[in-house]
Amino acid sequence: MMRTRPLKVALLGCGVVGSEVARIMTTHADDLTARIGAPVELAGVAVRRPDRVREGIDPALVTTDATALVKRGDIDVVVEVIGGIEPARTLITTAFEHGASVVSANKALLAQDGAALHAAAQEHDKDLYYEAAVAGAIPLIRPLRESLAGDKINRVMGIVNGTTNFILDKMDSTGAGYQEALDEATALGYAEADPTADVEGFDAAAKAAILAGIAFHTRVRLDDVYREGMTEVTAADFASAKEMGCTIKLLAICERAEDGGSVTARVHPAMIPLSHPLASVRGAYNAVFVESDAAGQLMFYGPGAGGSPTASAVLGDLVAVCRNRIGGATGPGESAYAALPVSPMGDVVTRYHISLDVADKPGVLAQVATVFAEHGVSIDTVRQQGKDGEASLVVVTHRASDAALTGTVEALRKLDTVRGVASIMRVEGE
């Protein structure tokens, strides 16, 4: 039986995503009603600039007092798309206190204070859903915490930032340098005027914290995630990658240790074989590769940002939360029972591609190989080119810990025959 009293929704933020959420709520109102089992009504929209014209939104719904809006006793669901830490954190907890469930797209807040927000939702018996916080329209959060809830996830690796993937893809396909590719991304609207959050890996690190927490039933905060940006990636790195049958991606990698006793979460550029499914992800698209015991290998692919894709994820959460509201239930909350320790980056084991500038004279290769051996790092392949007293030495290792590799590089820098370390790149996905 259809419920006639509408479920009232408060929208916090009406920018690119918020305005699209409001539009879809209006244009798809009949479908949403049928899917939920009750009408949904936009009851208020909190903004910072009330004088701006917002097509399709009744000006009477617009307010600058977000706190008063979430405190209204008749609000069923608060949709938060303003981003940042404050005032979003206070508004969300206030919404719980006054009887509303919350749908959020706020990756930074969830990565930093997800545990506290989940605790507040549980205390007040309300939902906290955030599919839109990671990878835009791609269904990822719900499959990890619901569809794969009976499985053991061992690794989550993916491209979770469209801006960086566009830049790296452009460098790969055209031979462009980093700045040239960034300028094109900015001109096309893929990169912000200040791209720091994207190119330095902050955005991807927040998403990695969320994914690791869900995948491993462990609280992982943003501070637990190792982060390395991609601004130092060069055309020469791509040339080296191609010689190995690889390309370069900025990857978010969350993995369980082989003994199952700890987890790691990291974001950094890496070479990845062209045979790996993530290597073919082009442009501003996102993709996440999941490895689990029972399901095996799964890949989730699609647009990871933008108004419409992100709004799609928000509306999916809104439908689920409204259904729960009608049924008097709540969906899955935080699952952190495993409480596994998060290991430091030094414990991470992977392969490495190291390019050295060395003197072009006899004995250099032997010196370098000795340093690798002394630090317990096994060499897989080595290639040397030299001319006019200068040479380059490219070493690809077998799997080694980050700590061992760091010690190796420090020792190499002390050799008189090593002029400098041109680049160090991890090799993943093998």
C-alpha angles and dihedrals in degrees: 000000000000116000111228101198107088124236107239121225128198115203118207108199130015105203126117094316099032094051090050091050090053092047094051092046088056102040094041096038096124094048092047090050091052093047095046099038093236138054119268119216129196100229101177143353121211116207139161097226109043096177094067114107111246111191115226095011120109106238088220089069094056120100139163092210102088092166093058090047095055091044093060108117093219097060113109101180133020117205110202116198101147095100129204128082103277137066086011094067094051093044093052094049090045089052090055091048091054097048106267130125118223137229112190139180092190107126095169094054094043092049091050103036106012093126093054092046092050090049091052091049091050093046091057095036093242136133127256112192125174112167090141093059093079128043099347113243095004111112100233114125094055095047090050097048099033115017093042096034091113094049134076112243114208104175141013115189126169158136103258102165120069096194095059093043091053091051095047092044090052091050090049098046100039105024091241121158122246096261093047091051092046091051090054092048089052093048091051093048096249093114128051122236085256104038096179097113090055106036095040091051100245093126093048092045092057090051091047090055091053094046094047092050093053097040096049101031088238133119108253118178129197089254089060093061119092108225132196124167128222101232092108095056109116140193086253089059090055091049089053091047092053090052087058094046091253142115130207126251134170100242134195106209125188116176143167117233116253090250090049092233100113144013137220133205124194144160123204143124114277141176111245127187116257087234092065115096092234091060091070095055104115138189119355095336125124130216134178124200116206126193120194138164100248106021094042117201121000130175127201115196138177148090108330102193145017135090101281099040093047092045088053090060091045092052091048089056091045091056092049094047092047091051089051090049092054092046093048092239139110130225127236115310130192117328109197100142094123092061091189118182116252108233121219122252090257090071094054113111121207143124124279138210111206125185116198132188106219142168114271100236139106119285098028095110091049091051092050093046090051092055091051091049093048090057095046095250113138119214118227100182137354131194127188130193125178143178137165095357095311128094144172123227120198116196126186114193135206115242113308138160120266089238092055092048092049090053090048093052092048090053092046091055089060094058114103090219094057110083094184148319106263096188145342119204130175118229114219140172100048 
